[in-house]
Amino acid sequence: MELWISGGAWITSEGYGTLSEEREINIGEGEPVIPEAKELFDEPLQRYGRFDSFTRLGCAATALALRDADMAEKQRKDDTTGMIISSDYEILNTDIDYYETTLDAEGAFSSPNLFSYTLPVIVLGECAVYYGLTGPTFCVGDDALYGLKALESAAAMIAAGKAQRMIVGWLESPPERSKGIEGEMRPSGAVFIVLDAIPAKILFSKRKLSYGNNVFKNHKNQKITSLMDVFARENER
Amino acid sequence: MKDVFITDMAAISSIGNSLEEMLPPLYRGDTAVDNITRFSTEKLEYHKGACISGLDSNDDDNRISELTKRLMAHIKSPPERTYLVWTGIKGDVEFIESRAEGKAKTDLYLAGHYRKLVAKTLGIEDSGMEINAACASSTMGLALAAQLISSGSHSSVLVCGADIVSRFSFTGFSALRGLSATVCRPFDKERDGLVLGDGAAALLLTDEETTKKEGYKPQARLSGWGIANDANHITGPARDARGLIKAIRSAMDQAGLSASDVEAFCAHGTGTVFNDAMELTAVESIFGSRKFPLFSIKGAIGHTLGAAGAIESALSIKAMKKKEVPPTTGFINHEERTEGRVSSRPQNFPGKNILTTNSGFGGCNAALIFENL
């Protein structure tokens, strides 16, 4: 099976960039540098500035990836696009914040707004509403494989004919240290690509992925083991 | 593409500690909905839940782990290289609750924790993933599993999930005013909200070669699935049911069924005003005025969140075998669109196929079609 990468984007503590820019991704310690709304959206995305870090990071990476694929506007009425992201911490920060609101008066003043955001699929819902995505949308966990399971699942949706295009992402926003969670935390950031069944624009062959026997390979026949690899291998000269 | 068979299944809920135990009370129209004693609801407006009696956390593990271990006792040993898909959606709530109360003594459970527990309990290789699609999680897990088998990527996939009535979820749905203060009445004209329930289910999907090799007796074929997003609202269903309609049509197309072929429909049927209205809109859009059995089991066992789709799939397959769908417990008053479809009594049907769907926050919708063998 052949798939095409129409665009991609990343956001880390060192900044943000796109696949077309062919810059190396470095996922370091610290909070990701999330772009302002005016850099991402032609029409306002309601509540973007008030989103939790997970949702804001996911919406920003989606916007950058779609723009890199020249689809930010064209996408809006498209009926064939889905979105799958992988995350192991999911939306734990918001879970903790929400639960704090339940502790007074035995839960009588729990926050309905925060509770609504205690599912990782909410970021998919926000993107679906904004971009008109009506294809398959779900989140996966993948044991720190940086999006590989999301990529496999997206390929499965395309192979089944349930979508022509999938936005695929790795998205993590681990609990803040101030929340007192112990143990080693994985880095925070987002790496997203736009995966197409057929190339949506003229693409060089190096934007092609092959998938067979549960293995992804790039145009150089190199094995892809994460979404980071898609960018790293792409940038190899 | 390869055929996908359901070759083993198990479920536990508040009305039975096994799939077989669940059937008699379900078909009698019993309900497990009762006052919650697991945590205080004194200062809330809502007090009802469908909890499994005796399901407690202990020093060794939490309720979801305990429920998962109980569930695995009902699954025959799957093939060694079975791919695991875990679909519970709130595995971290007990950790968060304990931490807030200053009692947390276990490590944080990340998404993979329960999948690893399943692998360890069954003694099989730990390979697989988790799916979180809100209340459609296990439905989508089954859909993905079907594709992994039909495409030849895997020969056997075990989809399982468990969720519980937690203080976290209860206070949240209470704050959203989504709960019923009395009983869950799916599709009833006077319905006023959902009731949460404990529940877990697991289904083993295999290809034909594995089915024969392992000597399994296939119970049904998963012949079609569809997944679609409403692209409408992050928590509320689309009034025009666009996502659910798309998911159902996709499943029917794949199964090669027309609207007149679908014999019965196990709906999400949460008992909330808007969800059930949305589902009835989808039924009218796809099936027109055609009358056929439409039911929900949530009046009996409550809404089991991520596990709901798997439990309902297992019970739908049992319904095909019986050629009879269970009653919609709690249902009393018809509206025009439920006439000739929803009943408080069991309804006969030919038992050749059944449609089951779930929808959830984030605009998620998923539909599955099972065929009897």
PDB file of C-alpha atoms in Angstrom, chain B residues 66-209:
ATOM      1  CA  GLU B  66     -10.063  -5.920  39.652  1.00  0.00           C
ATOM      2  CA  LEU B  67     -12.856  -5.783  37.080  1.00  0.00           C
ATOM      3  CA  THR B  68     -10.386  -6.561  34.295  1.00  0.00           C
ATOM      4  CA  LYS B  69      -9.025  -9.588  36.140  1.00  0.00           C
ATOM      5  CA  ARG B  70     -12.567 -10.881  36.733  1.00  0.00           C
ATOM      6  CA  LEU B  71     -13.323 -10.403  33.044  1.00  0.00           C
ATOM      7  CA  MET B  72     -10.231 -12.270  31.886  1.00  0.00           C
ATOM      8  CA  ALA B  73     -11.317 -15.308  33.917  1.00  0.00           C
ATOM      9  CA  HIS B  74     -14.084 -15.733  31.329  1.00  0.00           C
ATOM     10  CA  ILE B  75     -11.828 -15.555  28.253  1.00  0.00           C
ATOM     11  CA  LYS B  76     -10.324 -18.771  26.972  1.00  0.00           C
ATOM     12  CA  SER B  77      -6.620 -18.507  26.306  1.00  0.00           C
ATOM     13  CA  PRO B  78      -6.257 -16.643  22.996  1.00  0.00           C
ATOM     14  CA  PRO B  79      -3.501 -17.388  20.473  1.00  0.00           C
ATOM     15  CA  GLU B  80      -0.039 -16.378  21.689  1.00  0.00           C
ATOM     16  CA  ARG B  81       0.400 -13.574  19.158  1.00  0.00           C
ATOM     17  CA  THR B  82      -3.017 -12.023  19.688  1.00  0.00           C
ATOM     18  CA  TYR B  83      -3.011  -8.245  19.274  1.00  0.00           C
ATOM     19  CA  LEU B  84      -4.620  -6.417  22.208  1.00  0.00           C
ATOM     20  CA  VAL B  85      -6.799  -3.339  21.964  1.00  0.00           C
ATOM     21  CA  TRP B  86      -7.764  -1.742  25.302  1.00  0.00           C
ATOM     22  CA  THR B  87     -10.736   0.612  25.184  1.00  0.00           C
ATOM     23  CA  GLY B  88     -11.512   1.775  28.727  1.00  0.00           C
ATOM     24  CA  ILE B  89     -11.489   5.572  28.759  1.00  0.00           C
ATOM     25  CA  LYS B  90     -10.866   6.655  32.311  1.00  0.00           C
ATOM     26  CA  GLY B  91      -8.255   4.329  33.724  1.00  0.00           C
ATOM     27  CA  ASP B  92      -6.575   7.159  35.593  1.00  0.00           C
ATOM     28  CA  VAL B  93      -9.542   8.368  37.658  1.00  0.00           C
ATOM     29  CA  GLU B  94      -8.906   6.224  40.697  1.00  0.00           C
ATOM     30  CA  PHE B  95      -5.320   7.445  40.793  1.00  0.00           C
ATOM     31  CA  ILE B  96      -6.495  11.057  40.570  1.00  0.00           C
ATOM     32  CA  GLU B  97      -9.122  10.552  43.242  1.00  0.00           C
ATOM     33  CA  SER B  98      -6.674   8.844  45.606  1.00  0.00           C
ATOM     34  CA  ARG B  99      -4.050  11.500  45.008  1.00  0.00           C
ATOM     35  CA  ALA B 100      -6.504  14.291  45.792  1.00  0.00           C
ATOM     36  CA  GLU B 101      -7.457  12.531  48.999  1.00  0.00           C
ATOM     37  CA  GLY B 102      -3.780  12.062  49.893  1.00  0.00           C
ATOM     38  CA  LYS B 103      -4.015   8.285  49.550  1.00  0.00           C
ATOM     39  CA  ALA B 104      -2.200   7.671  46.242  1.00  0.00           C
ATOM     40  CA  LYS B 105       0.308   4.915  46.719  1.00  0.00           C
ATOM     41  CA  THR B 106       0.574   3.507  43.254  1.00  0.00           C
ATOM     42  CA  ASP B 107       2.292   4.828  40.180  1.00  0.00           C
ATOM     43  CA  LEU B 108       0.283   6.773  37.699  1.00  0.00           C
ATOM     44  CA  TYR B 109      -1.440   4.485  35.231  1.00  0.00           C
ATOM     45  CA  LEU B 110      -0.700   5.602  31.699  1.00  0.00           C
ATOM     46  CA  ALA B 111      -2.742   4.405  28.776  1.00  0.00           C
ATOM     47  CA  GLY B 112      -0.889   1.106  28.371  1.00  0.00           C
ATOM     48  CA  HIS B 113      -1.312  -0.115  31.939  1.00  0.00           C
ATOM     49  CA  TYR B 114      -4.498  -2.111  31.487  1.00  0.00           C
ATOM     50  CA  ARG B 115      -3.418  -3.624  28.173  1.00  0.00           C
ATOM     51  CA  LYS B 116      -0.308  -4.943  29.907  1.00  0.00           C
ATOM     52  CA  LEU B 117      -2.487  -6.286  32.721  1.00  0.00           C
ATOM     53  CA  VAL B 118      -4.608  -8.184  30.190  1.00  0.00           C
ATOM     54  CA  ALA B 119      -1.509  -9.637  28.513  1.00  0.00           C
ATOM     55  CA  LYS B 120      -0.036 -10.694  31.843  1.00  0.00           C
ATOM     56  CA  THR B 121      -3.293 -12.193  33.094  1.00  0.00           C
ATOM     57  CA  LEU B 122      -3.806 -14.180  29.899  1.00  0.00           C
ATOM     58  CA  GLY B 123      -0.146 -15.088  29.573  1.00  0.00           C
ATOM     59  CA  ILE B 124       0.208 -13.761  26.064  1.00  0.00           C
ATOM     60  CA  GLU B 125       2.624 -11.424  24.362  1.00  0.00           C
ATOM     61  CA  ASP B 126       2.075  -7.744  25.146  1.00  0.00           C
ATOM     62  CA  SER B 127       1.480  -6.135  21.789  1.00  0.00           C
ATOM     63  CA  GLY B 128      -1.241  -3.738  20.904  1.00  0.00           C
ATOM     64  CA  MET B 129      -2.615  -0.344  21.663  1.00  0.00           C
ATOM     65  CA  GLU B 130      -5.323   1.650  23.373  1.00  0.00           C
ATOM     66  CA  ILE B 131      -8.225   3.461  21.773  1.00  0.00           C
ATOM     67  CA  ASN B 132      -9.984   6.375  23.374  1.00  0.00           C
ATOM     68  CA  ALA B 133     -13.022   7.643  21.530  1.00  0.00           C
ATOM     69  CA  ALA B 134     -15.124   8.575  24.538  1.00  0.00           C
ATOM     70  CA  CYS B 135     -18.280   6.460  24.787  1.00  0.00           C
ATOM     71  CA  ALA B 136     -17.666   4.936  21.349  1.00  0.00           C
ATOM     72  CA  SER B 137     -14.226   3.599  22.337  1.00  0.00           C
ATOM     73  CA  SER B 138     -14.843  -0.133  22.278  1.00  0.00           C
ATOM     74  CA  THR B 139     -17.058   0.179  19.206  1.00  0.00           C
ATOM     75  CA  MET B 140     -14.173   1.811  17.378  1.00  0.00           C
ATOM     76  CA  GLY B 141     -11.806  -0.745  18.883  1.00  0.00           C
ATOM     77  CA  LEU B 142     -13.889  -3.495  17.309  1.00  0.00           C
ATOM     78  CA  ALA B 143     -13.993  -1.628  14.003  1.00  0.00           C
ATOM     79  CA  LEU B 144     -10.226  -1.211  13.913  1.00  0.00           C
ATOM     80  CA  ALA B 145      -9.728  -4.823  14.972  1.00  0.00           C
ATOM     81  CA  ALA B 146     -11.964  -5.937  12.109  1.00  0.00           C
ATOM     82  CA  GLN B 147      -9.846  -3.998   9.637  1.00  0.00           C
ATOM     83  CA  LEU B 148      -6.581  -5.376  11.069  1.00  0.00           C
ATOM     84  CA  ILE B 149      -7.901  -8.899  10.513  1.00  0.00           C
ATOM     85  CA  SER B 150      -9.609  -8.411   7.165  1.00  0.00           C
ATOM     86  CA  SER B 151      -6.478  -6.771   5.754  1.00  0.00           C
ATOM     87  CA  GLY B 152      -4.295  -9.628   6.988  1.00  0.00           C
ATOM     88  CA  SER B 153      -2.249  -7.426   9.354  1.00  0.00           C
ATOM     89  CA  HIS B 154      -3.181  -9.645  12.292  1.00  0.00           C
ATOM     90  CA  SER B 155      -4.875 -13.007  12.600  1.00  0.00           C
ATOM     91  CA  SER B 156      -6.409 -12.504  16.045  1.00  0.00           C
ATOM     92  CA  VAL B 157      -7.265  -9.368  18.002  1.00  0.00           C
ATOM     93  CA  LEU B 158      -8.701  -9.183  21.514  1.00  0.00           C
ATOM     94  CA  VAL B 159     -10.689  -6.012  22.157  1.00  0.00           C
ATOM     95  CA  CYS B 160     -11.441  -5.314  25.788  1.00  0.00           C
ATOM     96  CA  GLY B 161     -12.392  -2.460  28.037  1.00  0.00           C
ATOM     97  CA  ALA B 162     -13.649  -1.631  31.499  1.00  0.00           C
ATOM     98  CA  ASP B 163     -14.974   1.513  33.121  1.00  0.00           C
ATOM     99  CA  ILE B 164     -16.563   2.177  36.471  1.00  0.00           C
ATOM    100  CA  VAL B 165     -18.883   4.536  38.279  1.00  0.00           C
ATOM    101  CA  SER B 166     -16.277   6.930  39.660  1.00  0.00           C
ATOM    102  CA  ARG B 167     -16.725  10.081  41.673  1.00  0.00           C
ATOM    103  CA  PHE B 168     -14.774  11.844  38.925  1.00  0.00           C
ATOM    104  CA  SER B 169     -17.253  10.941  36.186  1.00  0.00           C
ATOM    105  CA  PHE B 170     -20.328  11.203  38.377  1.00  0.00           C
ATOM    106  CA  THR B 171     -19.603  14.759  39.529  1.00  0.00           C
ATOM    107  CA  GLY B 172     -18.768  15.685  35.930  1.00  0.00           C
ATOM    108  CA  PHE B 173     -21.982  14.424  34.400  1.00  0.00           C
ATOM    109  CA  SER B 174     -23.811  15.932  37.366  1.00  0.00           C
ATOM    110  CA  ALA B 175     -22.238  19.318  36.615  1.00  0.00           C
ATOM    111  CA  LEU B 176     -23.289  18.945  32.981  1.00  0.00           C
ATOM    112  CA  ARG B 177     -26.791  18.062  34.205  1.00  0.00           C
ATOM    113  CA  GLY B 178     -26.676  14.932  32.112  1.00  0.00           C
ATOM    114  CA  LEU B 179     -27.757  12.473  34.811  1.00  0.00           C
ATOM    115  CA  SER B 180     -31.199  11.186  35.662  1.00  0.00           C
ATOM    116  CA  ALA B 181     -32.403  11.784  39.166  1.00  0.00           C
ATOM    117  CA  THR B 182     -34.583   8.685  38.998  1.00  0.00           C
ATOM    118  CA  VAL B 183     -34.063   5.846  36.520  1.00  0.00           C
ATOM    119  CA  CYS B 184     -32.596   5.666  33.046  1.00  0.00           C
ATOM    120  CA  ARG B 185     -35.419   5.655  30.473  1.00  0.00           C
ATOM    121  CA  PRO B 186     -33.906   5.333  26.990  1.00  0.00           C
ATOM    122  CA  PHE B 187     -36.189   6.610  24.207  1.00  0.00           C
ATOM    123  CA  ASP B 188     -39.013   7.313  26.652  1.00  0.00           C
ATOM    124  CA  LYS B 189     -40.913  10.505  25.952  1.00  0.00           C
ATOM    125  CA  GLU B 190     -40.212  11.578  29.543  1.00  0.00           C
ATOM    126  CA  ARG B 191     -36.537  10.570  29.621  1.00  0.00           C
ATOM    127  CA  ASP B 192     -34.408  12.890  31.721  1.00  0.00           C
ATOM    128  CA  GLY B 193     -30.813  11.697  31.659  1.00  0.00           C
ATOM    129  CA  LEU B 194     -28.310   8.890  31.857  1.00  0.00           C
ATOM    130  CA  VAL B 195     -27.212   6.703  34.750  1.00  0.00           C
ATOM    131  CA  LEU B 196     -23.599   5.574  34.980  1.00  0.00           C
ATOM    132  CA  GLY B 197     -22.752   1.890  35.357  1.00  0.00           C
ATOM    133  CA  ASP B 198     -19.795  -0.397  36.042  1.00  0.00           C
ATOM    134  CA  GLY B 199     -19.003  -2.713  33.175  1.00  0.00           C
ATOM    135  CA  ALA B 200     -16.409  -4.609  31.206  1.00  0.00           C
ATOM    136  CA  ALA B 201     -16.329  -6.732  28.082  1.00  0.00           C
ATOM    137  CA  ALA B 202     -13.910  -8.526  25.818  1.00  0.00           C
ATOM    138  CA  LEU B 203     -14.369  -9.933  22.313  1.00  0.00           C
ATOM    139  CA  LEU B 204     -11.878 -12.067  20.420  1.00  0.00           C
ATOM    140  CA  LEU B 205     -11.809 -11.519  16.673  1.00  0.00           C
ATOM    141  CA  THR B 206     -10.086 -14.043  14.430  1.00  0.00           C
ATOM    142  CA  ASP B 207      -9.625 -14.800  10.765  1.00  0.00           C
ATOM    143  CA  GLU B 208     -10.901 -18.026   9.234  1.00  0.00           C
ATOM    144  CA  GLU B 209      -7.561 -19.826   9.332  1.00  0.00           C
TER     145      GLU B 209
END
